[in-house]
Short mmCIF file of C-alpha atoms in Angstrom, two decimals:
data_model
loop_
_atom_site.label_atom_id
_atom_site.label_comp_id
_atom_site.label_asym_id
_atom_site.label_seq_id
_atom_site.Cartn_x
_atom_site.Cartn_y
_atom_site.Cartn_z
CA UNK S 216 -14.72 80.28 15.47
CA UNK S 217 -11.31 81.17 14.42
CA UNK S 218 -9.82 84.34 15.83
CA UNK S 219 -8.68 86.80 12.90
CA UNK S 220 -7.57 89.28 15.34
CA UNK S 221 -4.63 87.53 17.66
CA UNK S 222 -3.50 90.85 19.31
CA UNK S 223 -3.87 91.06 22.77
CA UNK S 224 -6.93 93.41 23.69
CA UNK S 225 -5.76 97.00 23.59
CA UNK S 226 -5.79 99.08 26.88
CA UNK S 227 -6.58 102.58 24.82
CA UNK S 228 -3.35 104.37 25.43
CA UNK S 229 -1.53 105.71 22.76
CA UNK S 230 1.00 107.07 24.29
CA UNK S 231 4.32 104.74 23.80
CA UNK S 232 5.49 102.29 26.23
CA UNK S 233 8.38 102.31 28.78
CA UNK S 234 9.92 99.84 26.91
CA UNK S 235 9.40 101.78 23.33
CA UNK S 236 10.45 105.12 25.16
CA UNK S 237 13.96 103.28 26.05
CA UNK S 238 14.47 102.42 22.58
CA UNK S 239 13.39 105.43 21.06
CA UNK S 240 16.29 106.86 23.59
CA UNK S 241 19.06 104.21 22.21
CA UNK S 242 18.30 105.10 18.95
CA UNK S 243 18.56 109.14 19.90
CA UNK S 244 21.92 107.99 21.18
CA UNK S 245 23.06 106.39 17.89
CA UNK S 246 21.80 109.84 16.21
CA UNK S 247 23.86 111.63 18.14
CA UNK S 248 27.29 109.77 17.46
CA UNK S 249 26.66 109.93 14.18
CA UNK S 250 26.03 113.83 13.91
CA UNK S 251 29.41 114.08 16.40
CA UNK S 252 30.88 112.27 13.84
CA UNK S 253 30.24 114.38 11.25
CA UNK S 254 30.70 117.33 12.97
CA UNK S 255 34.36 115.73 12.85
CA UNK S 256 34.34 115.37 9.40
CA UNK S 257 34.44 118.59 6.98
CA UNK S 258 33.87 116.30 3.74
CA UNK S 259 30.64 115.14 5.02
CA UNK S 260 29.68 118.59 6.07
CA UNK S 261 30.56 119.92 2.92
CA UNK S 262 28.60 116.83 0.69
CA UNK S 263 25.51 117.33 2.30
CA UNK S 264 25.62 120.91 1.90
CA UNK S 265 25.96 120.58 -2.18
CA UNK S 266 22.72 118.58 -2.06
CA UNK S 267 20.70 121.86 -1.33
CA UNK S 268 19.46 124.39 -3.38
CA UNK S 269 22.55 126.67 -4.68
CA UNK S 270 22.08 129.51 -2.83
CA UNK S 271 21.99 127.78 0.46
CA UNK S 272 24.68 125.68 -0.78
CA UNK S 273 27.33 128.70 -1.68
CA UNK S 274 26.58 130.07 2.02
CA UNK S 275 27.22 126.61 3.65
CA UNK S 276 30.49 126.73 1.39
CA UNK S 277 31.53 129.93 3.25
CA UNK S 278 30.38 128.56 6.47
CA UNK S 279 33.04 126.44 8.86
CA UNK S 280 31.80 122.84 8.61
CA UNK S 281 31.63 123.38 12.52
CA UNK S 282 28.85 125.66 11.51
CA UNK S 283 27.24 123.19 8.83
CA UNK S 284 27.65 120.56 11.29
CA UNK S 285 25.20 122.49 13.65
CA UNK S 286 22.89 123.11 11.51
CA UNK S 287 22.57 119.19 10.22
CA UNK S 288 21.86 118.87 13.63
CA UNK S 289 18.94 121.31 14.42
CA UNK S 290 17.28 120.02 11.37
CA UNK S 291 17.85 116.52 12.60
CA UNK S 292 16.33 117.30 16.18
CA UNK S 293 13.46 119.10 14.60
CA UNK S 294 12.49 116.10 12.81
CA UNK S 295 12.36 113.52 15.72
CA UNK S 296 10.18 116.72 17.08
CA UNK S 297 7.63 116.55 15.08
CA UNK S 298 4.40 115.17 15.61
CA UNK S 299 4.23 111.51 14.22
CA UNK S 300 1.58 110.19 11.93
CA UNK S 301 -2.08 111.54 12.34
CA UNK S 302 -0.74 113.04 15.66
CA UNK S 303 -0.28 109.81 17.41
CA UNK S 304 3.09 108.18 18.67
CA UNK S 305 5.21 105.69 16.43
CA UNK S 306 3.72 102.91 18.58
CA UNK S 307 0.50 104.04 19.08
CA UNK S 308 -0.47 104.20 15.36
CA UNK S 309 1.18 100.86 14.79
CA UNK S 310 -1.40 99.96 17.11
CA UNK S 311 -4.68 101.29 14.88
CA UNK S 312 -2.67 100.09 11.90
CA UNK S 313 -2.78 96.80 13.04
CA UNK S 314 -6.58 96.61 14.48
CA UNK S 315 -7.53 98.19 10.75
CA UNK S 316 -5.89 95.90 9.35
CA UNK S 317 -7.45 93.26 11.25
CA UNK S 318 -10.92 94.45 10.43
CA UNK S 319 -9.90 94.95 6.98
CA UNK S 320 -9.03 91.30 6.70
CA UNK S 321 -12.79 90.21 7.85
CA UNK S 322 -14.56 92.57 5.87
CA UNK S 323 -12.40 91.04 2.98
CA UNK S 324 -13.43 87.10 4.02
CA UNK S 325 -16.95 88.25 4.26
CA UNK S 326 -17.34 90.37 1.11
CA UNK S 327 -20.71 90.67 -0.54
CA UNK S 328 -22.84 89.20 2.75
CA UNK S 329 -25.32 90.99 4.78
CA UNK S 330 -25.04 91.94 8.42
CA UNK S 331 -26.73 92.78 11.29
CA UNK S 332 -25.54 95.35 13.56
CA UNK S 333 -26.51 95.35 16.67
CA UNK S 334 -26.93 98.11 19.04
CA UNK S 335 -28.19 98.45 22.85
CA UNK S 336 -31.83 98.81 23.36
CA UNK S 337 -31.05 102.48 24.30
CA UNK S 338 -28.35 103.29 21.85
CA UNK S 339 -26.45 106.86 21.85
CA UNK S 340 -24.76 109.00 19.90
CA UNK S 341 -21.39 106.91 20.52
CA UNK S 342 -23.06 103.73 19.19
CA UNK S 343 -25.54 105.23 16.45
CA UNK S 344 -22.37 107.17 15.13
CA UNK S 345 -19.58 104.07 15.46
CA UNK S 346 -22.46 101.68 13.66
CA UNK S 347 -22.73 104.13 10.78
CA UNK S 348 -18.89 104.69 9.77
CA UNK S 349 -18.86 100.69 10.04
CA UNK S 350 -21.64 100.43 7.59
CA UNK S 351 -20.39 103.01 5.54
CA UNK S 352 -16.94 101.22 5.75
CA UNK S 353 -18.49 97.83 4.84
CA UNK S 354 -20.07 99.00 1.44
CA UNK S 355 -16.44 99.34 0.37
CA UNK S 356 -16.42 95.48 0.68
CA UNK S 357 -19.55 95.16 -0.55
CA UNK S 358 -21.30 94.13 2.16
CA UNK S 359 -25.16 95.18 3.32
CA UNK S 360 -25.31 96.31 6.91
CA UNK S 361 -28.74 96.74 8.97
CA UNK S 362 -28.40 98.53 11.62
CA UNK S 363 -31.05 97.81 14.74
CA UNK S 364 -31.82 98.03 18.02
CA UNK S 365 -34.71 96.77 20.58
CA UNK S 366 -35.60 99.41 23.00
CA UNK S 367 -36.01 103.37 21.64
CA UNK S 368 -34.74 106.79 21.25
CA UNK S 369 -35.75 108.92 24.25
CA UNK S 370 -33.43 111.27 24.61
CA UNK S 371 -34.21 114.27 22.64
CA UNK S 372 -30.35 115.16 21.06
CA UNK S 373 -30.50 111.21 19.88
CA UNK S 374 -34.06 111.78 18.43
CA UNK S 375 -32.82 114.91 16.84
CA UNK S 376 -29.81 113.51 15.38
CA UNK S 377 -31.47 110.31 13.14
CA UNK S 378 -33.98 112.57 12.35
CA UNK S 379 -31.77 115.52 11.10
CA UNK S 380 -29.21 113.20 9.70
CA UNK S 381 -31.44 110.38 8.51
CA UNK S 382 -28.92 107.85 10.30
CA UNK S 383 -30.05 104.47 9.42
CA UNK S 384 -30.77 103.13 12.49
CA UNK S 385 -33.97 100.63 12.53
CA UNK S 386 -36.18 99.76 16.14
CA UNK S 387 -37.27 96.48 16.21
CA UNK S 388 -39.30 95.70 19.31
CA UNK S 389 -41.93 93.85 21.09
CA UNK S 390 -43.62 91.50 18.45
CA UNK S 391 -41.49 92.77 15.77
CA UNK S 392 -38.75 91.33 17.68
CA UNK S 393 -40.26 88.29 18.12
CA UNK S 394 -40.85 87.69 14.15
CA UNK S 395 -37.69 88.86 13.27
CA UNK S 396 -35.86 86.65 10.51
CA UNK S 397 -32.37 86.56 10.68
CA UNK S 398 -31.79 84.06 8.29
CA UNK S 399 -30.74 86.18 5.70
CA UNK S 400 -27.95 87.80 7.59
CA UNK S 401 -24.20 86.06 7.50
CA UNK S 402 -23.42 87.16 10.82
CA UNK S 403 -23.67 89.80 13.54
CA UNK S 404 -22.08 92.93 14.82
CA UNK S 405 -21.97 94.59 18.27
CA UNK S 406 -20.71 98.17 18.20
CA UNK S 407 -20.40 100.24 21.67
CA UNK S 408 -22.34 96.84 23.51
CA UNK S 409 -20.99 93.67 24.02
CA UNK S 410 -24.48 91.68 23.71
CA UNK S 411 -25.43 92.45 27.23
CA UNK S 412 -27.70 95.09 27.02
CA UNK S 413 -29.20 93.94 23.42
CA UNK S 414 -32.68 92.05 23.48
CA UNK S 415 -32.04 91.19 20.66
CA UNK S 416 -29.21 88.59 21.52
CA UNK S 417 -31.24 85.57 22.57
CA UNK S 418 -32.64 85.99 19.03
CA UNK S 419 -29.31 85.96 17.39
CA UNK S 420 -27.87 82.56 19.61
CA UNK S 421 -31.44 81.02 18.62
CA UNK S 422 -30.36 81.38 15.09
CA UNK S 423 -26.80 80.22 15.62
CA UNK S 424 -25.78 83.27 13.97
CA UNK S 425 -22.41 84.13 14.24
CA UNK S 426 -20.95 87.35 15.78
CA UNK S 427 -18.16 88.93 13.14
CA UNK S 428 -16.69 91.55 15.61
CA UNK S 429 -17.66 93.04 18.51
CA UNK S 430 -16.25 97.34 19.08
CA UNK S 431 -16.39 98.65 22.14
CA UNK S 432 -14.87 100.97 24.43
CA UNK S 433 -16.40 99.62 27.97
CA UNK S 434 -14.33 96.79 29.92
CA UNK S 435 -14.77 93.38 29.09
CA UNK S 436 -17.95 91.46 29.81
CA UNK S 437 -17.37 88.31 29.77
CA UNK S 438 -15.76 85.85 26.83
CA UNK S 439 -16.21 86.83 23.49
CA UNK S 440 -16.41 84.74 20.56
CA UNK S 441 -16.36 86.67 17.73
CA UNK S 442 -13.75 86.53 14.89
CA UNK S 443 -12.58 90.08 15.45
CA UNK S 444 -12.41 91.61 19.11
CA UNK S 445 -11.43 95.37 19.43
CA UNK S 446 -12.11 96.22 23.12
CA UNK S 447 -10.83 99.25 24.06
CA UNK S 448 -11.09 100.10 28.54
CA UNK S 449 -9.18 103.06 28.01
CA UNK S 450 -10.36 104.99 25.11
CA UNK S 451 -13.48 107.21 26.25
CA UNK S 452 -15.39 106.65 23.17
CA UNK S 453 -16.33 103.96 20.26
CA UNK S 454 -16.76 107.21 18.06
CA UNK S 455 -12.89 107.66 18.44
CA UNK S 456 -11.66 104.04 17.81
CA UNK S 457 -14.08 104.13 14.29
CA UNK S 458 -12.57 107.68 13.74
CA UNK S 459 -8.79 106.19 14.15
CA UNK S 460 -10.26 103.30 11.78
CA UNK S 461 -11.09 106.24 9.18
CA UNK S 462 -7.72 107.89 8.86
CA UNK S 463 -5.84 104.77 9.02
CA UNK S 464 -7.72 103.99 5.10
CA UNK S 465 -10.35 101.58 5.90
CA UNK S 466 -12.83 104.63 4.25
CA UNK S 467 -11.28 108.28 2.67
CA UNK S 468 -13.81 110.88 3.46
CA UNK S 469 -15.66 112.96 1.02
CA UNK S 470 -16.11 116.37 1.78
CA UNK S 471 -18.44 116.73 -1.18
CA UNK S 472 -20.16 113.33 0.11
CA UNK S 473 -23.41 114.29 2.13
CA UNK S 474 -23.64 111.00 3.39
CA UNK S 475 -20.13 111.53 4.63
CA UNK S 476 -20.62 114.49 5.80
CA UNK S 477 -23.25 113.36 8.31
CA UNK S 478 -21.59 110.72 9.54
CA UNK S 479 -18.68 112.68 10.66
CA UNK S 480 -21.09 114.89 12.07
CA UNK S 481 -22.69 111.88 13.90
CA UNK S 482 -19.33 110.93 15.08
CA UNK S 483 -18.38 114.17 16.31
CA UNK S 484 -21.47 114.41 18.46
CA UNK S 485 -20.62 110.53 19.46
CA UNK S 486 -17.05 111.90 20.83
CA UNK S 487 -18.62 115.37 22.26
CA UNK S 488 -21.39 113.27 24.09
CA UNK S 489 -18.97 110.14 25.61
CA UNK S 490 -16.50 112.64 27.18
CA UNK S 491 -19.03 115.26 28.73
CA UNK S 492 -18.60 118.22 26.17
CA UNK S 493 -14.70 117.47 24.96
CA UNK S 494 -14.33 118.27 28.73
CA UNK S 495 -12.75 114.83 29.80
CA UNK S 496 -11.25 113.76 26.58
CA UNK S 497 -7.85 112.56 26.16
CA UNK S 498 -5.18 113.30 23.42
CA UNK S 499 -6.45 110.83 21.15
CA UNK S 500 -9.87 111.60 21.12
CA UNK S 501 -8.99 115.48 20.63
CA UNK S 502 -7.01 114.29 17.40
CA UNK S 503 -9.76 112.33 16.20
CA UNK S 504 -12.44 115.55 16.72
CA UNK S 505 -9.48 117.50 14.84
CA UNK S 506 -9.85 115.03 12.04
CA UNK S 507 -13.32 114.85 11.43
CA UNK S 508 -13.84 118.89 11.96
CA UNK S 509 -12.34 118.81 8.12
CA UNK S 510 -16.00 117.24 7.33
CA UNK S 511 -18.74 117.44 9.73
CA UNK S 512 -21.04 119.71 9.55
CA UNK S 513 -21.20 122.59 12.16
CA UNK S 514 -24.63 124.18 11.93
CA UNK S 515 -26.09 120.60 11.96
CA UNK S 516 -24.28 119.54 14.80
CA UNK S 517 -25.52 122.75 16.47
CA UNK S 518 -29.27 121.51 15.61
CA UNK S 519 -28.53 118.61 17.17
CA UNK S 520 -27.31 120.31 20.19
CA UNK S 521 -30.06 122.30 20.59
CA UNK S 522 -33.15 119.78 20.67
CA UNK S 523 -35.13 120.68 24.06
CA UNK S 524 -35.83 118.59 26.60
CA UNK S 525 -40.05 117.51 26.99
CA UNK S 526 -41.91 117.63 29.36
CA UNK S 527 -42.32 114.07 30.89
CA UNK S 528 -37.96 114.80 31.43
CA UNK S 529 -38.29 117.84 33.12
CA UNK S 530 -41.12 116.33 35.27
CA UNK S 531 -38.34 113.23 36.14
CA UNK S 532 -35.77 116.07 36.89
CA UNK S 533 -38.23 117.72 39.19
CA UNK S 534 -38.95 114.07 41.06
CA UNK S 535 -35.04 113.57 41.27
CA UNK S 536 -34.89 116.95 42.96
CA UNK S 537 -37.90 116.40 45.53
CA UNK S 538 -36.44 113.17 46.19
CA UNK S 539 -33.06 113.47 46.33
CA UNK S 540 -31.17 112.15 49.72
CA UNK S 541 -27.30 113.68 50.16
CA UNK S 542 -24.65 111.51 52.14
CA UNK S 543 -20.88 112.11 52.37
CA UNK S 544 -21.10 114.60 49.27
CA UNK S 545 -23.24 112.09 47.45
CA UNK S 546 -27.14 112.93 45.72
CA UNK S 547 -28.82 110.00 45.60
CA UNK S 548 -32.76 109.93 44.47
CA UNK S 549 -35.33 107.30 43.23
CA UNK S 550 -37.80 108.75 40.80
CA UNK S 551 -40.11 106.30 40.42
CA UNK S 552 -42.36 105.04 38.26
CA UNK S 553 -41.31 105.76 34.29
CA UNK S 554 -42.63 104.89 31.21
CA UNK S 555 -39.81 102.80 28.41
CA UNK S 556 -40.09 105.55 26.18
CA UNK S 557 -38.86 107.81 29.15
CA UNK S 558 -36.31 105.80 30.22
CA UNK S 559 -33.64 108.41 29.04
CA UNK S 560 -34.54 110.88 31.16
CA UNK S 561 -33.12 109.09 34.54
CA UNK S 562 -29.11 109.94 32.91
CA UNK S 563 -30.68 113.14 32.16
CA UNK S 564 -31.47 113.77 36.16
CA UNK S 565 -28.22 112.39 37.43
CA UNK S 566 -26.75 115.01 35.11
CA UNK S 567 -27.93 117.92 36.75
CA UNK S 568 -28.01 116.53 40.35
CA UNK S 569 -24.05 116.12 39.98
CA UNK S 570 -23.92 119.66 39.68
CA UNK S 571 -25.45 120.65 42.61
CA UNK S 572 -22.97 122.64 45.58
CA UNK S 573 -20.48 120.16 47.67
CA UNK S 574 -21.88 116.98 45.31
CA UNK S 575 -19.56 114.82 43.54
CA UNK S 576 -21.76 111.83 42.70
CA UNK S 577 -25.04 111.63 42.09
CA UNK S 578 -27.41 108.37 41.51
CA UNK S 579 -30.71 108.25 39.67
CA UNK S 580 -33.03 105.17 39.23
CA UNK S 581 -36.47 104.32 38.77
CA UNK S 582 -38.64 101.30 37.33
CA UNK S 583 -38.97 101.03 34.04
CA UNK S 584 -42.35 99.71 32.61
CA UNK S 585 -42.22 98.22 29.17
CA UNK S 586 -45.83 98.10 28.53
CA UNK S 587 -45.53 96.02 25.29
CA UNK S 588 -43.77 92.93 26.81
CA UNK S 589 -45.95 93.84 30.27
CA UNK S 590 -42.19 93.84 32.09
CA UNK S 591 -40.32 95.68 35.04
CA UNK S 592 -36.74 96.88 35.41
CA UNK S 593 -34.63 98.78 38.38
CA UNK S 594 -32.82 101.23 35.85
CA UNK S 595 -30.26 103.77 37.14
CA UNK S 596 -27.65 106.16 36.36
CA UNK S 597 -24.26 107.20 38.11
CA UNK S 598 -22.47 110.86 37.77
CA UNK S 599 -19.42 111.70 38.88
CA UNK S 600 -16.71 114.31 39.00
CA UNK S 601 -14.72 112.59 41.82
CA UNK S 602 -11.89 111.54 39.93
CA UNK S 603 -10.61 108.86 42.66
CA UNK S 604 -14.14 107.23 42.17
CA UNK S 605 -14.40 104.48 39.26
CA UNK S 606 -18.20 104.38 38.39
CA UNK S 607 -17.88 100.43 36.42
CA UNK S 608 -16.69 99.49 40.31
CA UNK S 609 -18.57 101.15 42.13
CA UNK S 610 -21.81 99.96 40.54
CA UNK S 611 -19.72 96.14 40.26
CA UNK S 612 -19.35 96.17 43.96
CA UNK S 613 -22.86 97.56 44.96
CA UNK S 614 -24.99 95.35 42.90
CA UNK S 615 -22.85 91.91 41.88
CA UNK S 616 -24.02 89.65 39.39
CA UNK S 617 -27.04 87.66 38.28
CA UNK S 618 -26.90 83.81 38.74
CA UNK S 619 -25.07 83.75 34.91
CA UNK S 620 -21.74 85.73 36.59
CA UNK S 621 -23.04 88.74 34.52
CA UNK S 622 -22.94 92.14 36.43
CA UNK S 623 -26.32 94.12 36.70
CA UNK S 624 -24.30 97.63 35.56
CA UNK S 625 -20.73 98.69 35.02
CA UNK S 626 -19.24 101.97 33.77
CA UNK S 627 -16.65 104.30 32.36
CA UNK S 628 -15.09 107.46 33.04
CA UNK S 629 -17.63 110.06 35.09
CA UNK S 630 -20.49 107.95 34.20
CA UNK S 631 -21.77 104.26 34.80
CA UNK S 632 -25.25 102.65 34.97
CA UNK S 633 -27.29 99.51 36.05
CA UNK S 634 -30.07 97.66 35.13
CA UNK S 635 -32.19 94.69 37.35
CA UNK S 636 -34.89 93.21 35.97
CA UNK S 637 -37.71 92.11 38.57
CA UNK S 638 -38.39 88.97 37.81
CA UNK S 639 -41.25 87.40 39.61
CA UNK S 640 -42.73 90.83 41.14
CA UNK S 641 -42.72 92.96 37.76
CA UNK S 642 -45.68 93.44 35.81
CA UNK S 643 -48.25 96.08 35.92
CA UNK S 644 -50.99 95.92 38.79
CA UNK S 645 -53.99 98.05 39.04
CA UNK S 646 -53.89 98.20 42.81
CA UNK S 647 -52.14 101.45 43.73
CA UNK S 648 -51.58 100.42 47.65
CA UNK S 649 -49.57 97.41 46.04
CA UNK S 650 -47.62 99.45 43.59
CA UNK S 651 -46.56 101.97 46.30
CA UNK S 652 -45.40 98.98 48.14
CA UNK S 653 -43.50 97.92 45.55
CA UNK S 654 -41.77 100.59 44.85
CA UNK S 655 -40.72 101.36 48.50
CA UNK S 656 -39.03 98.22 48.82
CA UNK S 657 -37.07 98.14 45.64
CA UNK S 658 -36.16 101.81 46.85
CA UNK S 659 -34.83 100.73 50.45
CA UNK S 660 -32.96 97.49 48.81
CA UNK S 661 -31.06 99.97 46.29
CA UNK S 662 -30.47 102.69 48.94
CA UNK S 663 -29.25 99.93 51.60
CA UNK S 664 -26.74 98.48 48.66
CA UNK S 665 -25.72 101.95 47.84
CA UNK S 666 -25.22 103.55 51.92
CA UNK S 667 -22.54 100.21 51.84
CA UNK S 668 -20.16 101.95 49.96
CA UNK S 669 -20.96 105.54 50.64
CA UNK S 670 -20.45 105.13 54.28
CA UNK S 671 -23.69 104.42 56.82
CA UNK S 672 -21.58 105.24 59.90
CA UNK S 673 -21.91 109.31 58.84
CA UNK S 674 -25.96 110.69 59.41
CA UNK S 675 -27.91 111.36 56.55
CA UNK S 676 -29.20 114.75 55.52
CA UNK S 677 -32.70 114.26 53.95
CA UNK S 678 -33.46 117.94 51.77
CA UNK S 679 -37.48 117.77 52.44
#
């Protein structure tokens, strides 16, 4: 598949290099001889003067050219102060200008096909948000965009915010799945997922359907082979890297658009949610919530915000809670038992164990039951607000890899997760003496992984 995209994969920083910052200093330099050398030159003091407005230009007159000479200069220096494009460095938009571009080149070579955008099986408001502005941005080209995913919504605010917004995202699971045709598609998209935590990918390699691009802000999975690549390690949400593609021109937003409108509401919620409440975002992803807060809706966003958490979530909350073990500042509980549908509601828990008195990290998991496909899976959550602790290794060290050399979980800033299917022993069984054992021993093998790291040598304080 040819590569449209050669750039080397961006690291997320926007903030100019060592190597730009020296130039940007040699060219200061150069400024500065030449405004010396005016300052030595009355003519030139005099000749820029007469190019203002004719008041200005009679007082400069009566000034010394010393004194015009000055003033060149402050206007000079306030220029190289201000902020550059969109708020972002000389380098750093070259950057986005370049990735748009990119894009903008295979949206052009694949003008008036349909695609199929794939999100996780549990998407969020990162990935629901990012896979809207790129369908929204592909009907510019022309081309039809179907936007689905394989597990469900179970978090309330995600529920809340396709239903309030009508954000056309599609499920497609269990036999659904199975039936899917994807013939009439040209090609795939991954957006906020790399094809790892997508059902629906063995589908799509079946098909020999080819992935387009693949946008993503989590570190790199494994070898991608997709025409355009835009992984981004450093950048703390998809939401932001769409929002960047926005105001560099790939799609000019409508204020009078509702369709707009919603989106950059969607993608608002997608920056809010992916770095905890604005509370760890960086500069870029503050200029991107600055853009969009020209179009997104407020009082919907606030709707969205307020969508209360059910019962079968509180009840998980309440297990994490009763269960909970502390070591070396870290809350560590296994809830479980859960329902698919219910999944979301183990991030949920980890959540609000984090913010319990002399905790810094907590870790939430449980087995998953998908009753439709009769399957088990060890799903689990990390919090943090230890900034020396990086969740994607933390989880890399404690669980490894399957036999394919693909990690069980990895993670971002604050947050991180992990996911082990059961093989063999999963399934549903009717004998409750059996299914207590089970559970036991998948919760020893994750504590015993997890007491590695955290330190076994120090006792543990059980809270019941």
């Amino acid at each position: 598949m040819q590569q449209l995209n050669s750039l080397k994969p961006y690291d997320g920083s926007l903030l100019m290099t060592e190597t730009a910052t020296v130039e940007s200093d040699r060219e200061s330099d150069v400024d500065a001889d030449r405004e010396r050398a005016k300052a030595k030159s009355p003519k030139s003091a005099v000749s820029s003067a007469e190019l203002s407005d004719e008041p200005s230009a009679a007082a400069s007159r009566r000034s010394s050219p010393a004194q015009v000479s000055s003033a060149e200069s402050g206007r000079e220096s306030s220029r190289a102060n201000q902020p550059p494009y969109n708020g972002l460095t000389p380098q750093g938009w070259r950057v986005t200008e370049q990735r748009t571009e990119a894009l903008r080149r295979l949206l052009e070579q694949h003008r008036g096909e349909r695609h199929l955008v794939l999100l996780q099986d549990f998407p969020d408001p990162d990935a629901l948000s990012g896979a809207w502005a790129y369908r929204l941005i592909s009907e510019q080209f022309d081309i039809t965009c179907d936007i689905v995913y394989a597990g469900t919504l179970s978090h309330q605010e995600n529920i809340a915010l396709v239903r309030l917004t009508g954000l056309p995202a599609q499920r497609c699971s269990g036999q659904a799945l199975k039936e899917k045709d994807l013939s009439h598609y040209q090609g795939c998209v991954l957006i906020d997922n790399q094809g790892t935590t997508t059902q629906f990918m063995p589908l799509v390699q079946q098909a020999n359907l080819p992935i387009l691009a693949v946008i993503d802000h989590h570190t790199s999975q494994g070898e991608l082979k997709a025409e355009f690549v835009d992984l981004r390690p450093q950048t703390r949400a998809t939401a932001t890297i769409f929002t960047q593609y926005l105001q560099a021109g790939l799609l000019k937003l409508d204020s009078s658009n509702s369709e707009h409108i919603k989106c950059a509401t969607a993608l608002m919620h997608g920056i809010r949610s992916d770095t905890n409440r604005l509370m760890q975002a960086q500069e870029e992803d503050f200029l991107a919530a600055g853009y969009l807060s020209r179009y997104y809706d407020s009082q919907l966003l606030n709707s969205v915000l307020q969508a209360s958490r059910s019962k079968r979530v509180m009840d998980v909350i309440e297990r994490s809670l009763r269960n909970r073990v502390l070591q070396n500042n870290f809350s560590i509980a296994g809830v479980g038992y859960l329902r698919y549908d219910d999944r979301d509601a183990i991030p949920q828990a980890a959540d609000f164990l984090v913010t319990e008195e002399n905790v810094h990290t907590a870790v939430v998991y449980g087995i998953v039951h998908d009753e439709d496909e009769d399957l088990e899976v060890v799903v689990g959550s990390l919090r943090t607000n230890k900034i020396t602790l990086d969740p994607d290794e933390f989880i890399k060290e404690a669980f490894g890899q399957d036999t394919h050399g693909r990690f069980f979980g990895g993670g971002r800033s604050m947050a991180g997760g992990f996911e082990i299917p059961m093989g063999f022993l999963s399934g549903f069984n009717e004998n409750a003496e059996y299914t207590r054992m089970k559970w036991e021993v998948y919760d020893a093998q994750v504590k015993q992984k997890l007491y590695r790291l955290v330190n076994p040598e120090n006792g543990i304080i059980r809270t019941v």
